[in-house]
Amino acid sequence: MEQHDLDELLSHLEKPARYLGSEWNAVHKDWDRTAVRMAFAFPDLYEVGMSHLGLQILYGLVNAHPDYLMERVFAPAPDLEAELRRGGLPLFSLESHRPLRDFDLLGFTLQYELTFTNILNMIDLAGIPLMSCERSDADPLVIAGGPVAANPEPLAPFIDAFVIGEGEDALPEVLSVIRQAKESAGASLRARWSRQRLLEKLAGIPGVYIPSFYSVEYNKEGRVQGFTALRPELQSCVRRRLAPDLNDVFFPTAPVVPLAEAVHERGMLEVFRGCTRGCRFCQAGMIYRPVRERDPQTLLRQAREIIDKTGYEEISLVSLSSLDYSDLDGLLPALGDQCTLSRTGISLPSLRVDSFSVDIAQKLPGGRRTSLTLAPEAGTQRLRDVINKGVTEADLLEAVAAAAAAGWSAIKLYFMVGLPTETQADLEGIGDLVRKAQRAGRSARGGKKLRLSISASSFVPKAHTPFQWEGQLPRQQLTERHAFLRELVKSSGADYHWHDIKTSFLEASLARGDRRLAGVLFEAWRRGCRFDGWTEHFNFDLWQDSFRAAGLDPEFYAGRRLSYDEALPWDMIDVGIDREFLVREHRRALAGAATADCRLGSCEGCGVCPSFGVEPRLVKASTLDVSKG
Amino acid sequence: MPGYRIEYSKTGRARWLSHLELIRTFIRALRRSGLPLVFSQGFNPHPRLSYCPSLGVGVAGLREYLDADLAAATPLPEGMASLGRQLPPGLEIGCLMELPPAAPGIGKAVNCAWYRLALPPEQTADAWQQAIDCLVGGSDPLYYKRPKDGKLFDVRSALSACRLTEVGGKRSEAGTVECGASPGAWRERTPALKEGEGLGLDLLVDFGDAAAPLRGIVETLLPLTEAAGCYEPARVTRMALLRHNGGLINPLGERKQLWEA
Ligand code: SF4
């Protein structure tokens, strides 16, 4: 885009800094001298996407390669979309402000189901046909990856290829195939190979799932009956990719520093990947197994570089449960020393519920902030055993007391409502916990009241978890339970915030969806749904119309309890966890039996390690026996 | 603890940064530069910096300023180079100077700004000149009502001087500057400009209580020419920040003529 046109466009926007592309550490490569050009598409606003580690990893990784180029694009805010549509302008990349159609491929990251309509919108604004089957050889390839690709089916007709699992190895392999496709194609052609041929080649890369190469069959009740690979050379299912040793993989120590203020502005240090605590509702805890820790020396070097190359005021340890790192004693003091001179703070995005964690958080430089969040998730020991959240009431009360004594004046407690087997007693248990926490806080603060706020979401069953067979409670019941809980919590003098129930309901219907939901997504997008995860944009009525128009019932997807022997829409995706393990975990959940974290020394037999021929990698290893798997 | 004043320009893509975005960008650039910043006390230490009056989003600035306290005396060329290397595109260091002890901060060192507005091409120089004469000629207040809160500003009293000029290429040699009786009141005759040239409007605008927003001044002026169009920030450049007090002086302590870069 010409500078003048860009200025004209920017002058109409509320936050032009979202679209400048001139951030510190942004990479501006020579377009004509790179063989393959990719646009990384984040289907949410700049401020959300720029806080995301996955973007920074792939951006750094691809741009480090001399033959490849990656630029960024985020979902256009409503004001930009209106300008683009009014002026008939195509959606453009940030770095070179080129139309997305000029790129060889467009890659979406899937972090949240409620960004799906933004994906359709971005494809459309790019001027690319929405459906994979309508695209020609002249159109860019549209791929997608990220955690939500663990069930890619609702997006299947819109995406040419999914990359399942960790992208650090798989994405360069995809780019290399595209380079081959383009070699000696001449200037007039996008590629020497037809689109079909390209997809066939891509299907040969482990972890790549081409939805159009599989057909899905449904039975007369409308359930998925199974799927068929349409080509003899295809594996029956696609196994996710995984990096066995994180010390060997690329990590971005010069991440792009946002210009428009992002949700989180901090250097991100990934101390490990994977979490084996085994919370039974948690998808991340299943699909990133096993635990793989980085060496302290690697982390210290990366932290030094991040501080020097970004100037960030804060470094955050962003793993799923960072304080589980096995060599905290070796890491934290050295990291603290490194941060002294530059006055860099160290933060933890989430705290484990115990006083040990609070003590550590308090000692971190810049670590004592105004508010602290703890997530007991459920109100009674019984229900916490069902979900395998290894937290006791004593843990929580000690953590609250420790935090209050250390000077925190506000604490946020996070709970989930509508968990499997939940009863009135479990909700009352939350009220009870809140009262006790209030008391513990007050006495630790010498009689001054602690500001407690309770944040409650609704349970959403997710694919590849032990609770994937469970249904979400009907909306009416969820509403009643939240209302009941709110009264209980308010009477104990704490604040109560709940996550919108309709939003959680839609999330549940998409999370366990099959291919037919693509019709609903199309209808919703056509009716103007965008940014559905944002309360101010979410329009549930339009979604209900869309389900009706597509002839589907959201309850069928969100609320139905599945049986162990039925086929699941996401069966073609193999994350490496044995189905038997998930069944066993589900049964143990219903029996209230806890399962230990394999970090502690004994393999619980989830199947991941033998599937991939890897082992958990702890820097201070307790001896681990994975033979049971 | 020596204080330093940084002169920089904000152009290109960086003109679209808001004041807060600019501040965060500078703080991080300073942190990367390794200059010995002085931090505030407390749990979240901030570097001790002060900024000049903010520029509107989209407006470019050629000579903008930032004061920073440093913990140790820093050689100027090295300091300038290390900060200069850390600035994203569109931000460039013009000059670094050590402030004399007890020098007024940047906030006190300026009380007016010289803006240049690139004029839309549809109108002739004569039409613009008439509009300017009409604007500066009268003495009654000429009000602009700010849409967001209805507050009234007197555009005439906020404007100290105004002239038509050429933009791009050679700057026009302006006519005689006539200082009015009261300090800060300049009047100027601009020599006629040839048709078809890129025209610009130079405005010397006061800060302070009477300060009318730039948008207000431009939107008051445009209808006087019957030109179509509205205030477009991307057409505006802040050429200089100055203090007038009989004469003009810039934040680096240099005396300047009116419309002198
Ligand atoms: S196979 Fe065993 S050791 Fe490996 S992640 Fe699963 S439970 Fe842990």
mmCIF file of N, CA, C and O in Angstrom, chain A residues 75-120:
data_model
loop_
_atom_site.group_PDB
_atom_site.id
_atom_site.type_symbol
_atom_site.label_atom_id
_atom_site.label_comp_id
_atom_site.label_asym_id
_atom_site.label_seq_id
_atom_site.Cartn_x
_atom_site.Cartn_y
_atom_site.Cartn_z
ATOM 1 N N ALA A 75 -6.640 -9.793 13.585
ATOM 2 C CA ALA A 75 -8.029 -9.523 13.189
ATOM 3 C C ALA A 75 -8.233 -8.013 13.184
ATOM 4 O O ALA A 75 -7.896 -7.345 14.156
ATOM 5 N N PRO A 76 -8.756 -7.485 12.103
ATOM 6 C CA PRO A 76 -8.978 -6.039 12.079
ATOM 7 C C PRO A 76 -10.088 -5.675 13.050
ATOM 8 O O PRO A 76 -11.109 -6.355 13.105
ATOM 9 N N ALA A 77 -9.874 -4.631 13.834
ATOM 10 C CA ALA A 77 -10.930 -4.140 14.722
ATOM 11 C C ALA A 77 -12.088 -3.665 13.846
ATOM 12 O O ALA A 77 -11.896 -3.391 12.662
ATOM 13 N N PRO A 78 -13.307 -3.573 14.418
ATOM 14 C CA PRO A 78 -14.462 -3.198 13.591
ATOM 15 C C PRO A 78 -14.238 -1.910 12.792
ATOM 16 O O PRO A 78 -14.712 -1.814 11.661
ATOM 17 N N ASP A 79 -13.497 -0.943 13.338
ATOM 18 C CA ASP A 79 -13.315 0.297 12.571
ATOM 19 C C ASP A 79 -12.474 0.058 11.313
ATOM 20 O O ASP A 79 -12.788 0.577 10.247
ATOM 21 N N LEU A 80 -11.451 -0.784 11.412
ATOM 22 C CA LEU A 80 -10.655 -1.066 10.206
ATOM 23 C C LEU A 80 -11.465 -1.898 9.208
ATOM 24 O O LEU A 80 -11.432 -1.636 8.006
ATOM 25 N N GLU A 81 -12.200 -2.888 9.729
ATOM 26 C CA GLU A 81 -13.005 -3.687 8.794
ATOM 27 C C GLU A 81 -13.955 -2.782 7.999
ATOM 28 O O GLU A 81 -14.076 -2.915 6.774
ATOM 29 N N ALA A 82 -14.592 -1.833 8.693
ATOM 30 C CA ALA A 82 -15.532 -0.938 8.007
ATOM 31 C C ALA A 82 -14.808 -0.133 6.925
ATOM 32 O O ALA A 82 -15.313 0.007 5.806
ATOM 33 N N GLU A 83 -13.618 0.361 7.239
ATOM 34 C CA GLU A 83 -12.856 1.143 6.250
ATOM 35 C C GLU A 83 -12.462 0.276 5.059
ATOM 36 O O GLU A 83 -12.520 0.720 3.915
ATOM 37 N N LEU A 84 -12.015 -0.950 5.346
ATOM 38 C CA LEU A 84 -11.598 -1.836 4.258
ATOM 39 C C LEU A 84 -12.770 -2.140 3.333
ATOM 40 O O LEU A 84 -12.667 -2.069 2.114
ATOM 41 N N ARG A 85 -13.904 -2.453 3.940
ATOM 42 C CA ARG A 85 -15.060 -2.816 3.118
ATOM 43 C C ARG A 85 -15.583 -1.596 2.362
ATOM 44 O O ARG A 85 -15.975 -1.696 1.203
ATOM 45 N N ARG A 86 -15.550 -0.443 3.013
ATOM 46 C CA ARG A 86 -16.035 0.770 2.361
ATOM 47 C C ARG A 86 -15.162 1.107 1.146
ATOM 48 O O ARG A 86 -15.651 1.476 0.086
ATOM 49 N N GLY A 87 -13.842 0.957 1.324
ATOM 50 C CA GLY A 87 -12.935 1.334 0.247
ATOM 51 C C GLY A 87 -12.600 0.186 -0.697
ATOM 52 O O GLY A 87 -11.791 0.355 -1.608
ATOM 53 N N GLY A 88 -13.170 -0.990 -0.453
ATOM 54 C CA GLY A 88 -12.840 -2.150 -1.283
ATOM 55 C C GLY A 88 -11.372 -2.520 -1.181
ATOM 56 O O GLY A 88 -10.761 -2.981 -2.140
ATOM 57 N N LEU A 89 -10.788 -2.311 -0.007
ATOM 58 C CA LEU A 89 -9.363 -2.587 0.179
ATOM 59 C C LEU A 89 -9.169 -3.984 0.760
ATOM 60 O O LEU A 89 -9.984 -4.444 1.562
ATOM 61 N N PRO A 90 -8.090 -4.653 0.381
ATOM 62 C CA PRO A 90 -7.838 -5.983 0.938
ATOM 63 C C PRO A 90 -7.152 -5.890 2.301
ATOM 64 O O PRO A 90 -6.468 -4.904 2.589
ATOM 65 N N LEU A 91 -7.342 -6.903 3.120
ATOM 66 C CA LEU A 91 -6.633 -6.978 4.390
ATOM 67 C C LEU A 91 -5.143 -7.125 4.096
ATOM 68 O O LEU A 91 -4.740 -7.835 3.177
ATOM 69 N N PHE A 92 -4.313 -6.451 4.880
ATOM 70 C CA PHE A 92 -2.879 -6.375 4.572
ATOM 71 C C PHE A 92 -2.039 -6.824 5.757
ATOM 72 O O PHE A 92 -2.504 -6.853 6.892
ATOM 73 N N SER A 93 -0.789 -7.149 5.474
ATOM 74 C CA SER A 93 0.151 -7.535 6.531
ATOM 75 C C SER A 93 0.705 -6.275 7.185
ATOM 76 O O SER A 93 0.673 -5.201 6.601
ATOM 77 N N LEU A 94 1.241 -6.427 8.399
ATOM 78 C CA LEU A 94 1.736 -5.252 9.104
ATOM 79 C C LEU A 94 3.089 -4.768 8.585
ATOM 80 O O LEU A 94 3.314 -3.581 8.437
ATOM 81 N N GLU A 95 4.004 -5.697 8.336
ATOM 82 C CA GLU A 95 5.367 -5.265 8.032
ATOM 83 C C GLU A 95 5.457 -4.521 6.710
ATOM 84 O O GLU A 95 6.000 -3.431 6.643
ATOM 85 N N SER A 96 4.966 -5.147 5.634
ATOM 86 C CA SER A 96 5.117 -4.484 4.338
ATOM 87 C C SER A 96 3.804 -3.906 3.830
ATOM 88 O O SER A 96 3.764 -3.336 2.745
ATOM 89 N N HIS A 97 2.752 -4.041 4.624
ATOM 90 C CA HIS A 97 1.435 -3.535 4.222
ATOM 91 C C HIS A 97 1.024 -4.033 2.838
ATOM 92 O O HIS A 97 0.470 -3.297 2.042
ATOM 93 N N ARG A 98 1.355 -5.302 2.593
ATOM 94 C CA ARG A 98 0.936 -5.911 1.332
ATOM 95 C C ARG A 98 -0.365 -6.662 1.523
ATOM 96 O O ARG A 98 -0.623 -7.206 2.605
ATOM 97 N N PRO A 99 -1.146 -6.776 0.463
ATOM 98 C CA PRO A 99 -2.361 -7.590 0.559
ATOM 99 C C PRO A 99 -1.999 -9.035 0.909
ATOM 100 O O PRO A 99 -0.978 -9.554 0.432
ATOM 101 N N LEU A 100 -2.825 -9.684 1.722
ATOM 102 C CA LEU A 100 -2.518 -11.062 2.129
ATOM 103 C C LEU A 100 -2.465 -12.006 0.929
ATOM 104 O O LEU A 100 -1.783 -13.024 0.957
ATOM 105 N N ARG A 101 -3.179 -11.649 -0.118
ATOM 106 C CA ARG A 101 -3.176 -12.515 -1.309
ATOM 107 C C ARG A 101 -1.797 -12.642 -1.943
ATOM 108 O O ARG A 101 -1.547 -13.562 -2.711
ATOM 109 N N ASP A 102 -0.918 -11.689 -1.661
ATOM 110 C CA ASP A 102 0.423 -11.762 -2.242
ATOM 111 C C ASP A 102 1.288 -12.834 -1.576
ATOM 112 O O ASP A 102 2.355 -13.165 -2.082
ATOM 113 N N PHE A 103 0.851 -13.329 -0.435
ATOM 114 C CA PHE A 103 1.675 -14.314 0.276
ATOM 115 C C PHE A 103 1.420 -15.717 -0.276
ATOM 116 O O PHE A 103 0.384 -15.980 -0.872
ATOM 117 N N ASP A 104 2.402 -16.606 -0.045
ATOM 118 C CA ASP A 104 2.225 -17.993 -0.468
ATOM 119 C C ASP A 104 1.278 -18.723 0.466
ATOM 120 O O ASP A 104 0.557 -19.619 0.052
ATOM 121 N N LEU A 105 1.362 -18.378 1.740
ATOM 122 C CA LEU A 105 0.426 -19.023 2.664
ATOM 123 C C LEU A 105 0.080 -18.119 3.816
ATOM 124 O O LEU A 105 0.827 -17.205 4.180
ATOM 125 N N LEU A 106 -1.094 -18.417 4.329
ATOM 126 C CA LEU A 106 -1.663 -17.668 5.430
ATOM 127 C C LEU A 106 -1.835 -18.708 6.536
ATOM 128 O O LEU A 106 -2.463 -19.738 6.320
ATOM 129 N N GLY A 107 -1.240 -18.464 7.713
ATOM 130 C CA GLY A 107 -1.316 -19.454 8.782
ATOM 131 C C GLY A 107 -2.013 -18.893 10.001
ATOM 132 O O GLY A 107 -1.557 -17.926 10.598
ATOM 133 N N PHE A 108 -3.131 -19.499 10.379
ATOM 134 C CA PHE A 108 -3.882 -19.043 11.550
ATOM 135 C C PHE A 108 -3.455 -19.817 12.784
ATOM 136 O O PHE A 108 -3.183 -21.012 12.716
ATOM 137 N N THR A 109 -3.445 -19.136 13.911
ATOM 138 C CA THR A 109 -3.245 -19.854 15.164
ATOM 139 C C THR A 109 -4.590 -19.952 15.876
ATOM 140 O O THR A 109 -5.353 -18.988 15.924
ATOM 141 N N LEU A 110 -4.878 -21.144 16.384
ATOM 142 C CA LEU A 110 -6.181 -21.399 17.001
ATOM 143 C C LEU A 110 -5.985 -21.509 18.504
ATOM 144 O O LEU A 110 -5.495 -22.506 19.013
ATOM 145 N N GLN A 111 -6.354 -20.433 19.216
ATOM 146 C CA GLN A 111 -6.165 -20.400 20.660
ATOM 147 C C GLN A 111 -7.489 -20.507 21.399
ATOM 148 O O GLN A 111 -7.514 -20.809 22.578
ATOM 149 N N TYR A 112 -8.588 -20.207 20.714
ATOM 150 C CA TYR A 112 -9.865 -20.085 21.399
ATOM 151 C C TYR A 112 -10.959 -20.266 20.361
ATOM 152 O O TYR A 112 -10.891 -19.657 19.293
ATOM 153 N N GLU A 113 -11.948 -21.089 20.685
ATOM 154 C CA GLU A 113 -13.011 -21.394 19.725
ATOM 155 C C GLU A 113 -13.755 -20.128 19.287
ATOM 156 O O GLU A 113 -14.243 -20.056 18.161
ATOM 157 N N LEU A 114 -13.861 -19.159 20.188
ATOM 158 C CA LEU A 114 -14.675 -18.001 19.839
ATOM 159 C C LEU A 114 -13.931 -16.985 18.957
ATOM 160 O O LEU A 114 -14.344 -15.834 18.828
ATOM 161 N N THR A 115 -12.848 -17.419 18.356
ATOM 162 C CA THR A 115 -12.215 -16.577 17.334
ATOM 163 C C THR A 115 -12.525 -17.099 15.929
ATOM 164 O O THR A 115 -12.050 -16.537 14.949
ATOM 165 N N PHE A 116 -13.329 -18.169 15.842
ATOM 166 C CA PHE A 116 -13.538 -18.804 14.537
ATOM 167 C C PHE A 116 -14.146 -17.848 13.495
ATOM 168 O O PHE A 116 -13.752 -17.851 12.335
ATOM 169 N N THR A 117 -15.115 -17.029 13.917
ATOM 170 C CA THR A 117 -15.722 -16.144 12.904
ATOM 171 C C THR A 117 -14.702 -15.110 12.423
ATOM 172 O O THR A 117 -14.772 -14.668 11.277
ATOM 173 N N ASN A 118 -13.768 -14.748 13.278
ATOM 174 C CA ASN A 118 -12.726 -13.819 12.824
ATOM 175 C C ASN A 118 -11.857 -14.453 11.751
ATOM 176 O O ASN A 118 -11.348 -13.765 10.867
ATOM 177 N N ILE A 119 -11.667 -15.764 11.844
ATOM 178 C CA ILE A 119 -10.868 -16.448 10.825
ATOM 179 C C ILE A 119 -11.567 -16.346 9.478
ATOM 180 O O ILE A 119 -10.966 -15.968 8.467
ATOM 181 N N LEU A 120 -12.864 -16.650 9.478
ATOM 182 C CA LEU A 120 -13.610 -16.552 8.215
ATOM 183 C C LEU A 120 -13.546 -15.125 7.678
ATOM 184 O O LEU A 120 -13.344 -14.894 6.481
#
